[in-house]
Tab-separated table of C-alpha atoms in Angstrom:
chain	number	residue	atom	x	y	z
A	18	MET	CA	-35.121	68.459	131.183
A	19	PRO	CA	-35.235	69.234	127.478
A	20	ASP	CA	-38.465	69.958	125.674
A	21	PHE	CA	-39.234	66.440	124.472
A	22	LYS	CA	-40.920	66.163	121.094
A	23	ARG	CA	-42.060	63.254	119.026
A	24	PRO	CA	-39.301	62.548	116.487
A	25	VAL	CA	-39.879	63.129	112.806
A	26	PHE	CA	-38.658	60.821	110.059
A	27	PRO	CA	-38.706	61.228	106.281
A	28	SER	CA	-41.859	59.716	104.785
A	29	ARG	CA	-40.141	57.070	102.659
A	30	THR	CA	-40.768	53.498	103.846
A	31	ILE	CA	-39.215	50.161	102.974
A	32	ASP	CA	-41.204	47.005	103.639
A	33	ILE	CA	-38.735	44.186	104.318
A	34	ARG	CA	-40.857	41.857	102.129
A	35	LYS	CA	-40.104	44.028	99.125
A	36	SER	CA	-36.420	43.502	99.774
A	37	GLY	CA	-36.831	39.754	99.789
A	38	ALA	CA	-37.542	38.846	103.415
A	39	LYS	CA	-39.608	35.709	103.830
A	40	GLN	CA	-41.406	34.574	106.951
A	41	GLY	CA	-39.640	31.820	108.849
A	42	VAL	CA	-36.298	32.419	107.072
A	43	LEU	CA	-33.421	34.272	108.735
A	44	ALA	CA	-33.505	37.769	107.268
A	45	THR	CA	-30.685	39.542	109.096
A	46	ALA	CA	-28.864	40.733	105.981
A	47	ILE	CA	-32.061	41.910	104.301
A	48	ILE	CA	-33.283	43.907	107.288
A	49	GLN	CA	-29.834	45.413	107.804
A	50	HIS	CA	-29.606	46.313	104.125
A	51	CYS	CA	-32.977	48.096	104.348
A	52	ILE	CA	-31.739	50.085	107.357
A	53	ASP	CA	-28.401	50.966	105.763
A	54	GLN	CA	-29.904	51.902	102.416
A	55	LEU	CA	-32.615	54.087	103.879
A	56	SER	CA	-30.219	55.794	106.271
A	57	THR	CA	-27.916	56.612	103.365
A	58	GLN	CA	-30.872	58.241	101.611
A	59	GLY	CA	-31.556	60.440	104.622
A	60	GLY	CA	-33.704	58.105	106.673
A	61	GLY	CA	-37.244	56.810	106.874
A	62	THR	CA	-39.192	53.826	108.132
A	63	VAL	CA	-38.207	50.175	107.841
A	64	LEU	CA	-41.439	48.226	108.140
A	65	ILE	CA	-41.670	44.811	109.748
A	66	PRO	CA	-45.119	43.711	108.563
A	67	ASP	CA	-47.531	41.298	110.200
A	68	GLY	CA	-46.144	37.795	110.494
A	69	ASP	CA	-43.220	35.883	111.997
A	70	TRP	CA	-39.805	37.234	111.002
A	71	PHE	CA	-36.447	35.833	112.049
A	72	THR	CA	-33.198	37.705	112.390
A	73	GLY	CA	-29.828	38.030	114.064
A	74	ARG	CA	-28.542	41.290	115.504
A	75	ILE	CA	-29.614	44.372	113.619
A	76	SER	CA	-28.036	47.812	114.001
A	77	LEU	CA	-30.105	50.957	113.713
A	78	LYS	CA	-28.684	53.892	111.824
A	79	SER	CA	-29.407	57.609	112.033
A	80	ASN	CA	-32.908	58.768	111.070
A	81	ILE	CA	-34.308	55.235	110.950
A	82	ASN	CA	-37.616	54.235	112.469
A	83	LEU	CA	-37.905	50.470	112.773
A	84	HIS	CA	-41.669	49.990	112.797
A	85	LEU	CA	-43.399	46.745	113.743
A	86	SER	CA	-46.978	46.246	112.581
A	87	GLY	CA	-49.531	45.202	115.155
A	88	ASP	CA	-49.257	41.507	114.350
A	89	ALA	CA	-45.555	41.540	113.567
A	90	ARG	CA	-43.432	39.147	115.601
A	91	LEU	CA	-39.707	39.685	115.299
A	92	HIS	CA	-37.789	36.656	116.584
A	93	PHE	CA	-34.088	36.858	117.372
A	94	SER	CA	-31.697	34.024	116.726
A	95	GLY	CA	-30.308	31.925	119.538
A	96	ASP	CA	-26.965	31.352	117.768
A	97	VAL	CA	-23.870	33.357	118.650
A	98	LYS	CA	-22.773	33.531	115.009
A	99	ASP	CA	-25.807	35.696	114.240
A	100	TYR	CA	-24.423	38.368	116.581
A	101	GLN	CA	-20.902	38.495	115.163
A	102	PRO	CA	-18.730	40.406	114.744
A	103	ALA	CA	-18.597	41.551	118.351
A	104	VAL	CA	-19.392	45.194	119.050
A	105	PHE	CA	-18.638	47.786	121.679
A	106	THR	CA	-21.048	47.553	124.561
A	107	ARG	CA	-21.258	47.555	128.314
A	108	SER	CA	-22.352	44.552	130.337
A	109	GLU	CA	-23.344	45.001	133.966
A	110	GLY	CA	-21.562	48.327	134.028
A	111	ILE	CA	-18.241	47.193	132.510
A	112	GLU	CA	-17.197	47.979	128.944
A	113	VAL	CA	-16.579	44.952	126.721
A	114	ILE	CA	-16.544	43.957	123.079
A	115	SER	CA	-19.226	41.306	122.824
A	116	LEU	CA	-22.626	40.561	121.307
A	117	GLY	CA	-24.160	43.959	122.131
A	118	ALA	CA	-27.881	43.719	121.693
A	119	CYS	CA	-30.494	42.158	119.458
A	120	ILE	CA	-31.373	45.679	118.336
A	121	TYR	CA	-28.169	47.667	118.625
A	122	ALA	CA	-26.941	51.106	117.597
A	123	GLU	CA	-23.663	52.907	118.157
A	124	GLY	CA	-23.119	56.609	117.702
A	125	GLN	CA	-26.365	57.271	115.834
A	126	ASP	CA	-28.815	60.161	116.025
A	127	ASN	CA	-32.610	60.160	115.782
A	128	ILE	CA	-33.459	56.469	115.882
A	129	ALA	CA	-36.727	54.814	116.783
A	130	ILE	CA	-38.424	51.508	117.376
A	131	THR	CA	-42.180	51.881	117.122
A	132	GLY	CA	-45.392	49.991	116.468
A	133	LYS	CA	-47.444	47.460	118.346
A	134	GLY	CA	-45.608	44.334	117.309
A	135	THR	CA	-43.672	41.996	119.582
A	136	ILE	CA	-39.931	41.450	119.785
A	137	TYR	CA	-38.738	38.070	121.032
A	138	GLY	CA	-35.251	37.643	122.482
A	139	PRO	CA	-32.757	34.924	121.533
A	140	LYS	CA	-34.334	31.550	121.056
A	141	GLN	CA	-33.983	29.121	123.948
A	142	GLY	CA	-31.502	26.292	123.613
A	143	GLY	CA	-28.988	28.083	121.380
A	144	THR	CA	-25.341	28.957	121.856
A	145	VAL	CA	-26.173	32.503	122.982
A	146	ARG	CA	-27.506	31.133	126.199
A	147	SER	CA	-24.939	28.329	126.620
A	148	GLN	CA	-21.727	30.335	126.008
A	149	VAL	CA	-22.482	33.027	128.556
A	150	MET	CA	-19.826	33.932	131.077
A	151	ASP	CA	-21.671	33.629	134.356
A	152	SER	CA	-19.329	31.520	136.446
A	153	ILE	CA	-17.837	34.453	138.396
A	154	VAL	CA	-18.732	38.101	138.919
A	155	ILE	CA	-17.830	40.206	135.903
A	156	GLU	CA	-15.284	42.480	137.595
A	157	ASP	CA	-13.263	39.423	138.565
A	158	PHE	CA	-13.350	38.229	134.951
A	159	VAL	CA	-12.737	41.511	133.124
A	160	SER	CA	-10.033	43.615	134.744
A	161	TYR	CA	-10.514	47.352	134.558
A	162	LYS	CA	-6.795	47.514	133.791
A	163	THR	CA	-7.292	45.676	130.484
A	164	PRO	CA	-7.688	48.102	127.566
A	165	VAL	CA	-11.275	47.960	126.301
A	166	LYS	CA	-10.137	46.982	122.794
A	167	ASN	CA	-8.657	43.827	124.284
A	168	ARG	CA	-11.787	42.837	126.173
A	169	VAL	CA	-13.144	40.788	123.299
A	170	TYR	CA	-15.714	38.103	124.081
A	171	ASP	CA	-17.125	37.276	120.675
A	172	GLY	CA	-17.943	33.614	121.273
A	173	LYS	CA	-15.747	32.355	118.442
A	174	ASN	CA	-14.686	28.726	118.805
A	175	GLY	CA	-17.167	28.255	121.617
A	176	GLY	CA	-15.627	30.977	123.782
A	177	TYR	CA	-17.405	33.101	126.309
A	178	ILE	CA	-19.848	35.841	125.449
A	179	PHE	CA	-21.749	38.396	127.460
A	180	LEU	CA	-25.456	38.099	126.846
A	181	PRO	CA	-27.004	40.484	124.357
A	182	MET	CA	-29.532	42.926	125.685
A	183	LEU	CA	-32.775	43.091	123.758
A	184	ILE	CA	-32.558	46.764	122.782
A	185	SER	CA	-29.403	48.722	123.564
A	186	PRO	CA	-28.216	51.853	121.800
A	187	ILE	CA	-24.823	53.139	122.931
A	188	ASN	CA	-23.494	56.680	122.457
A	189	CYS	CA	-26.681	57.702	120.654
A	190	THR	CA	-28.774	60.864	120.729
A	191	ARG	CA	-32.531	61.221	120.292
A	192	VAL	CA	-33.680	57.669	120.904
A	193	PHE	CA	-37.411	56.926	120.723
A	194	ILE	CA	-39.005	53.594	121.657
A	195	GLU	CA	-42.784	53.344	121.617
A	196	GLY	CA	-45.521	50.767	121.710
A	197	VAL	CA	-43.648	47.526	121.247
A	198	SER	CA	-43.895	44.469	123.475
A	199	LEU	CA	-40.815	42.538	124.523
A	200	GLU	CA	-40.674	38.837	125.370
A	201	ASN	CA	-38.122	36.118	126.042
A	202	THR	CA	-35.098	38.316	126.585
A	203	ALA	CA	-31.782	36.677	127.457
A	204	PHE	CA	-30.739	39.532	129.726
A	205	TRP	CA	-31.729	43.147	130.396
A	206	ASN	CA	-34.448	44.391	128.029
A	207	ILE	CA	-34.080	48.086	127.151
A	208	VAL	CA	-30.673	49.569	127.949
A	209	PRO	CA	-29.670	53.015	126.678
A	210	ILE	CA	-25.940	53.395	127.388
A	211	TYR	CA	-24.227	56.809	127.182
A	212	CYS	CA	-27.310	58.187	125.411
A	213	ASP	CA	-28.775	61.673	125.512
A	214	HIS	CA	-32.427	62.518	124.945
A	215	VAL	CA	-34.263	59.210	125.253
A	216	ILE	CA	-38.031	58.640	125.236
A	217	ILE	CA	-39.479	55.247	126.120
A	218	ARG	CA	-43.263	55.152	126.149
A	219	GLY	CA	-46.101	52.683	125.982
A	220	VAL	CA	-43.760	49.700	126.079
A	221	THR	CA	-44.745	46.347	127.588
A	222	VAL	CA	-42.106	43.962	128.918
A	223	ASN	CA	-42.589	40.406	130.100
A	224	SER	CA	-39.495	38.656	131.466
A	225	VAL	CA	-41.002	36.850	134.421
A	226	GLY	CA	-38.910	33.802	135.271
A	227	ILE	CA	-35.842	35.061	133.391
A	228	PRO	CA	-32.865	35.632	135.725
A	229	ARG	CA	-31.325	39.088	135.223
A	230	GLY	CA	-34.313	39.963	133.052
A	231	ASP	CA	-34.443	43.643	134.047
A	232	GLY	CA	-37.181	45.635	132.355
A	233	MET	CA	-35.135	48.668	131.482
A	234	ASP	CA	-31.750	49.896	132.642
A	235	ILE	CA	-30.928	53.538	132.071
A	236	SER	CA	-27.169	53.248	132.028
A	237	SER	CA	-25.053	56.414	132.242
A	238	SER	CA	-27.567	58.305	130.117
A	239	LYS	CA	-29.158	61.714	130.500
A	240	ASN	CA	-32.403	63.466	129.674
A	241	VAL	CA	-34.598	60.384	129.725
A	242	LEU	CA	-38.404	60.246	129.791
A	243	ILE	CA	-40.175	56.959	130.530
A	244	GLU	CA	-43.966	56.935	130.529
A	245	TYR	CA	-46.981	54.653	130.122
A	246	CYS	CA	-44.893	51.495	130.361
A	247	THR	CA	-45.974	48.192	131.910
A	248	LEU	CA	-43.306	45.824	133.177
A	249	SER	CA	-43.435	42.267	134.527
A	250	CYS	CA	-39.880	41.175	135.107
A	251	GLY	CA	-37.609	38.411	136.305
A	252	ASP	CA	-35.386	40.993	137.986
A	253	ASP	CA	-35.661	44.733	138.564
A	254	CYS	CA	-38.276	46.681	136.582
A	255	PHE	CA	-37.334	50.347	136.082
A	256	THR	CA	-33.622	50.542	136.814
A	257	LEU	CA	-31.042	53.312	136.880
A	258	LYS	CA	-27.331	52.571	136.669
A	259	ALA	CA	-24.058	54.428	136.260
A	260	GLY	CA	-21.202	51.964	135.773
A	261	ARG	CA	-19.546	49.449	138.011
A	262	GLY	CA	-16.623	50.001	140.353
A	263	GLU	CA	-13.263	50.964	138.878
A	264	ASP	CA	-14.432	50.720	135.264
A	265	GLY	CA	-17.451	52.879	135.997
A	266	LEU	CA	-15.222	55.490	137.637
A	267	ARG	CA	-12.889	55.417	134.636
A	268	VAL	CA	-15.758	56.122	132.241
A	269	ASN	CA	-17.352	58.546	134.714
A	270	ILE	CA	-20.672	59.234	132.982
A	271	PRO	CA	-23.620	59.637	135.364
A	272	THR	CA	-27.257	58.876	134.838
A	273	ASP	CA	-28.773	62.322	135.091
A	274	HIS	CA	-32.177	63.931	134.587
A	275	VAL	CA	-34.598	61.020	134.350
A	276	VAL	CA	-38.392	61.181	134.650
A	277	ILE	CA	-40.454	58.034	135.097
A	278	ARG	CA	-44.181	58.714	135.154
A	279	ASN	CA	-47.535	57.022	134.687
A	280	CYS	CA	-45.978	53.566	134.714
A	281	LEU	CA	-46.936	50.192	136.133
A	282	ALA	CA	-44.657	47.504	137.543
A	283	ILE	CA	-46.705	44.344	137.885
A	284	LYS	CA	-44.046	41.960	139.069
A	285	GLY	CA	-40.282	41.966	139.619
A	286	HIS	CA	-37.548	42.413	142.143
A	287	GLY	CA	-37.676	46.201	142.427
A	288	GLY	CA	-40.331	48.593	141.086
A	289	VAL	CA	-37.818	51.409	140.627
A	290	THR	CA	-34.231	50.514	141.484
A	291	CYS	CA	-31.135	52.675	141.682
A	292	GLY	CA	-28.000	50.542	141.311
A	293	SER	CA	-26.328	48.409	142.117
A	294	GLU	CA	-23.930	49.889	139.515
A	295	THR	CA	-23.603	53.423	140.877
A	296	ALA	CA	-20.034	54.485	140.068
A	297	ALA	CA	-20.612	57.758	138.198
A	298	MET	CA	-23.720	58.730	140.227
A	299	ILE	CA	-27.434	58.516	139.615
A	300	LYS	CA	-28.891	61.953	140.099
A	301	ASN	CA	-31.828	64.223	139.416
A	302	VAL	CA	-34.466	61.526	139.107
A	303	TYR	CA	-38.195	62.176	139.425
A	304	VAL	CA	-40.587	59.242	139.602
A	305	HIS	CA	-44.281	60.064	139.884
A	306	ASN	CA	-47.763	58.694	139.345
A	307	CYS	CA	-46.646	55.080	139.273
A	308	VAL	CA	-48.115	51.852	140.608
A	309	PHE	CA	-46.091	48.876	141.844
A	310	GLU	CA	-47.990	45.673	142.382
A	311	LYS	CA	-46.328	42.434	143.437
A	312	THR	CA	-42.737	43.595	143.334
A	313	ASN	CA	-40.362	42.233	145.962
A	314	VAL	CA	-39.390	45.829	146.701
A	315	GLY	CA	-41.204	48.992	145.665
A	316	ILE	CA	-38.509	51.669	145.784
A	317	ARG	CA	-35.077	50.126	145.935
A	318	PHE	CA	-31.561	51.481	146.344
A	319	LYS	CA	-28.648	49.133	145.875
A	320	THR	CA	-24.934	49.607	145.933
A	321	ARG	CA	-21.901	47.847	147.397
A	322	ARG	CA	-18.730	49.031	149.114
A	323	PRO	CA	-16.578	48.642	145.950
A	324	ARG	CA	-19.132	50.102	143.514
A	325	GLY	CA	-18.359	53.819	143.866
A	326	GLY	CA	-20.572	56.880	143.333
A	327	GLY	CA	-24.130	56.510	144.584
A	328	GLY	CA	-27.295	58.562	144.260
A	329	ASP	CA	-28.278	62.172	144.858
A	330	SER	CA	-31.445	64.230	144.339
A	331	LEU	CA	-33.853	61.335	143.863
A	332	TYR	CA	-37.546	62.220	144.138
A	333	TYR	CA	-40.591	59.961	144.282
A	334	GLU	CA	-44.124	61.305	144.407
A	335	ASN	CA	-47.623	59.905	144.247
A	336	ILE	CA	-46.646	56.244	144.258
A	337	ARG	CA	-49.098	53.458	145.049
A	338	MET	CA	-47.931	50.013	146.098
A	339	TYR	CA	-49.939	46.855	146.442
A	340	GLN	CA	-48.827	43.485	147.844
A	341	THR	CA	-45.230	44.653	147.834
A	342	GLY	CA	-42.552	42.819	149.800
A	343	LYS	CA	-40.609	45.804	151.111
A	344	ALA	CA	-41.998	49.231	150.296
A	345	PHE	CA	-38.586	50.897	150.653
A	346	GLN	CA	-35.217	49.205	150.779
A	347	TRP	CA	-31.692	50.493	150.919
A	348	ASP	CA	-29.207	47.657	150.531
A	349	MET	CA	-25.728	49.120	150.461
A	350	LEU	CA	-23.659	46.179	151.684
A	351	GLY	CA	-24.795	43.276	149.504
A	352	SER	CA	-23.759	39.691	150.057
A	353	THR	CA	-20.469	37.844	150.377
A	354	VAL	CA	-21.175	36.022	147.119
A	355	TYR	CA	-20.499	39.249	145.216
A	356	VAL	CA	-18.213	41.322	147.437
A	357	GLY	CA	-16.704	38.865	149.929
A	358	ASP	CA	-15.810	40.282	153.327
A	359	LEU	CA	-16.862	43.763	152.258
A	360	ALA	CA	-20.445	42.668	152.856
A	361	ALA	CA	-19.696	42.565	156.579
A	362	ARG	CA	-20.887	45.752	158.212
A	363	LEU	CA	-17.956	46.032	160.591
A	364	PRO	CA	-15.252	47.040	160.769
A	365	ALA	CA	-15.906	50.371	159.120
A	366	ARG	CA	-13.539	50.806	156.189
A	367	GLU	CA	-11.537	53.835	155.182
A	368	ILE	CA	-13.442	56.079	152.812
A	369	GLY	CA	-11.931	55.950	149.329
A	370	PRO	CA	-12.867	56.611	145.699
A	371	LEU	CA	-14.982	53.463	145.580
A	372	THR	CA	-17.045	54.277	148.685
A	373	PRO	CA	-20.625	54.882	147.528
A	374	ALA	CA	-23.189	57.188	149.116
A	375	PHE	CA	-26.928	57.719	148.819
A	376	LYS	CA	-28.350	61.038	149.914
A	377	THR	CA	-31.403	63.201	149.441
B	19	MET	CA	-49.267	51.901	150.213
B	20	ASP	CA	-52.082	49.376	150.293
B	21	SER	CA	-50.143	46.410	151.622
B	22	ALA	CA	-46.533	45.350	152.126
B	23	ASP	CA	-44.496	43.022	154.297
B	24	TRP	CA	-42.112	45.815	155.313
B	25	PHE	CA	-42.367	49.584	155.290
B	26	ILE	CA	-38.609	50.234	155.410
B	27	LYS	CA	-35.585	47.952	155.493
B	28	LEU	CA	-32.416	49.926	155.379
B	29	THR	CA	-28.822	48.731	155.446
B	30	ALA	CA	-26.362	51.533	154.800
B	31	ILE	CA	-22.600	51.605	155.337
B	32	PRO	CA	-21.005	52.608	158.661
B	33	GLU	CA	-18.434	54.848	156.944
B	34	SER	CA	-21.041	56.146	154.473
B	35	PRO	CA	-24.395	56.444	156.225
B	36	LEU	CA	-27.574	57.155	154.312
B	37	THR	CA	-28.226	60.880	154.621
B	38	ASN	CA	-30.972	63.401	154.080
B	39	VAL	CA	-34.067	61.339	153.349
B	40	THR	CA	-37.500	62.906	153.721
B	41	MET	CA	-40.798	61.066	153.386
B	42	ASP	CA	-43.889	63.204	153.415
B	43	ASN	CA	-47.643	62.694	153.067
B	44	MET	CA	-48.004	58.928	153.123
B	45	GLN	CA	-50.560	56.303	153.990
B	46	ILE	CA	-48.914	53.058	154.948
B	47	HIS	CA	-50.400	49.626	155.598
B	48	THR	CA	-47.727	47.082	156.312
B	49	HIS	CA	-46.898	44.031	158.397
B	50	ASN	CA	-43.422	44.922	159.654
B	51	PHE	CA	-42.355	48.467	160.276
B	52	PHE	CA	-38.852	49.924	160.232
B	53	LYS	CA	-35.391	48.430	160.511
B	54	ALA	CA	-32.365	50.618	159.818
B	55	SER	CA	-28.633	50.781	160.313
B	56	ASP	CA	-26.161	53.604	159.681
B	57	VAL	CA	-28.433	56.537	158.977
B	58	ASP	CA	-27.933	60.250	159.464
B	59	LYS	CA	-30.964	62.522	159.058
B	60	PHE	CA	-34.154	60.739	158.115
B	61	ILE	CA	-37.542	62.428	158.374
B	62	ILE	CA	-41.009	60.882	158.149
B	63	LYS	CA	-43.789	63.418	158.416
B	64	ASN	CA	-47.496	63.824	157.790
B	65	ALA	CA	-48.164	60.118	157.645
B	66	ALA	CA	-50.664	57.528	158.815
B	67	ILE	CA	-48.839	54.288	159.420
B	68	SER	CA	-50.700	51.095	160.178
B	69	THR	CA	-48.479	48.143	161.062
B	70	LYS	CA	-49.123	44.757	162.623
B	71	ASP	CA	-45.682	44.723	164.238
B	72	SER	CA	-44.850	47.954	166.020
B	73	LEU	CA	-41.086	47.428	166.377
B	74	ILE	CA	-38.660	50.081	165.128
B	75	SER	CA	-35.087	48.680	165.157
B	76	LEU	CA	-32.275	51.194	164.888
B	77	LEU	CA	-28.533	50.681	164.761
B	78	ASP	CA	-26.231	53.692	164.652
B	79	THR	CA	-29.105	55.865	163.514
B	80	ARG	CA	-29.046	59.566	164.299
B	81	HIS	CA	-31.261	62.518	163.527
B	82	LEU	CA	-34.420	60.497	162.955
B	83	LEU	CA	-37.600	62.527	163.137
B	84	PHE	CA	-41.219	61.400	163.068
B	85	GLU	CA	-43.415	64.466	162.777
B	86	ASN	CA	-47.201	64.545	162.568
B	87	VAL	CA	-47.409	60.796	162.289
B	88	GLN	CA	-50.356	58.738	163.391
B	89	PHE	CA	-49.271	55.224	164.297
B	90	LYS	CA	-51.977	52.588	164.198
B	91	VAL	CA	-50.176	49.794	165.973
B	92	PRO	CA	-51.246	46.902	168.226
B	93	GLY	CA	-52.145	48.199	171.665
B	94	ASP	CA	-51.446	51.762	170.519
B	95	SER	CA	-47.901	51.118	171.690
B	96	LEU	CA	-44.692	51.676	169.753
B	97	THR	CA	-41.564	49.719	170.560
B	98	VAL	CA	-38.189	51.162	169.659
B	99	ASP	CA	-34.994	49.142	169.943
B	100	ILE	CA	-31.926	51.353	169.734
B	101	LYS	CA	-28.404	50.001	169.424
B	102	GLY	CA	-25.013	51.396	168.443
B	103	PRO	CA	-22.903	54.180	169.951
B	104	LYS	CA	-23.797	56.603	167.167
B	105	SER	CA	-27.545	56.369	167.685
B	106	ALA	CA	-28.795	59.747	168.864
B	107	ASP	CA	-31.316	62.511	168.363
B	108	ILE	CA	-34.411	60.422	167.689
B	109	LEU	CA	-37.520	62.498	168.042
B	110	PHE	CA	-41.285	61.974	167.859
B	111	LYS	CA	-42.942	65.328	167.309
B	112	ASN	CA	-46.699	65.721	167.406
B	113	CYS	CA	-47.306	61.995	166.926
B	114	GLU	CA	-49.958	59.561	168.146
B	115	PRO	CA	-48.981	57.903	170.436
B	116	ASP	CA	-46.714	60.768	171.370
B	117	HIS	CA	-43.779	58.602	172.363
B	118	PRO	CA	-42.726	54.955	172.356
B	119	LYS	CA	-43.336	52.520	175.103
B	120	GLY	CA	-40.904	52.955	177.994
B	121	TRP	CA	-39.832	56.472	176.983
B	122	LYS	CA	-40.539	59.271	179.436
B	123	THR	CA	-40.421	61.902	176.733
B	124	SER	CA	-40.688	61.977	172.976
B	125	ALA	CA	-36.938	62.249	172.452
B	126	TYR	CA	-33.939	59.961	172.641
B	127	PRO	CA	-31.748	60.476	174.449
B	128	VAL	CA	-33.884	62.280	176.997
B	129	GLN	CA	-33.316	65.990	176.549
B	130	ALA	CA	-32.444	68.060	179.574
B	131	SER	CA	-35.294	70.273	180.675
B	132	LYS	CA	-34.745	73.952	180.073
């Protein structure tokens, strides 16, 4: 693991009010302008002050710290048009061009989201939630043979989209997320994809009752420290992933060197879950000094016959569980809903590139 | 572990069994105990396991070792149900009780005396 240090940002600060943002009025362009302007100057802090602020997708740029004051509430739009144009992202382990994330970044270095404010996911009742492609499993909808540039699901003319994550940097280095609370996500909450050197600390997530509302999904990223976080989730809590099936093998970036410590999972499907997207391997993980309360499973390992990869060198120490459904679960076959006949244990299949394995 | 419905539920893949798992130094309080299929090398050691249901169900599970484990189970009696042609080399070493109900020794299959 690298020697993690608190990131440093230039002292200059822009308060979004001074750039014209008004409470209750969509301020996407103003917030984005503050980020872009400050990044061009070498970086600094974009301040979301106390109050209720409304925005569409915003994209962090290098050396920007997006800071939410203690009573700041940042509300994300429920309309697809506020997330256009579509951006490069990965949904459930498959690369697509779609809405990305409410707070997005691509190819940036030294970015942060800090403060004690609350971030609210896309408003209920909008087109974001109604245009989602959820009728079939994603690998049956997006072929791995289709070039990524042609996998465009931007929601124009009422077309399908893939749900935006709440916070998801992709191909970024030195990512720091601290203190914020997350509510009302549409999908997974914090999802570093292809990132290196990530610190997530002191974050609170509430997504209870939200299907697929994972707390955080470390997705094909390396050198990740998660500490002092409290999650109550509608799906898995602390989750490690590495791409799905053929597309995950094509990308072939593992999740590697992850420490999760001093964390609490109050409610959710799994306390710490590896998978089910395992294609490029999840390895060198150390989880310690954590408490799982009413999770359906405490320590969970999921994969499926066509998912590929698996997990190796996974260590758990000093874990306390309370009112857990299953303390430990390995579920490597899944259900027919997702993988058809491959969920049947027998007959044994020939071992191929998609055969996953969990060991050590 | 203060309380759970299950200690371990494990479904691996026949052609890709779960391998090389070690659990060490645990206190377990659970209702159901251990159900596993397609495992190769699984060790539980230095543990106190209290379960209300004492059944261990194994399917094609080999190289399973319980070592220095105190089982607090109803009637101080462990029940092990073993199925599958690949199930083999299941050993209770220095455990209380020292072997499951119906076993003449602490190993499955019964090892030839030397």
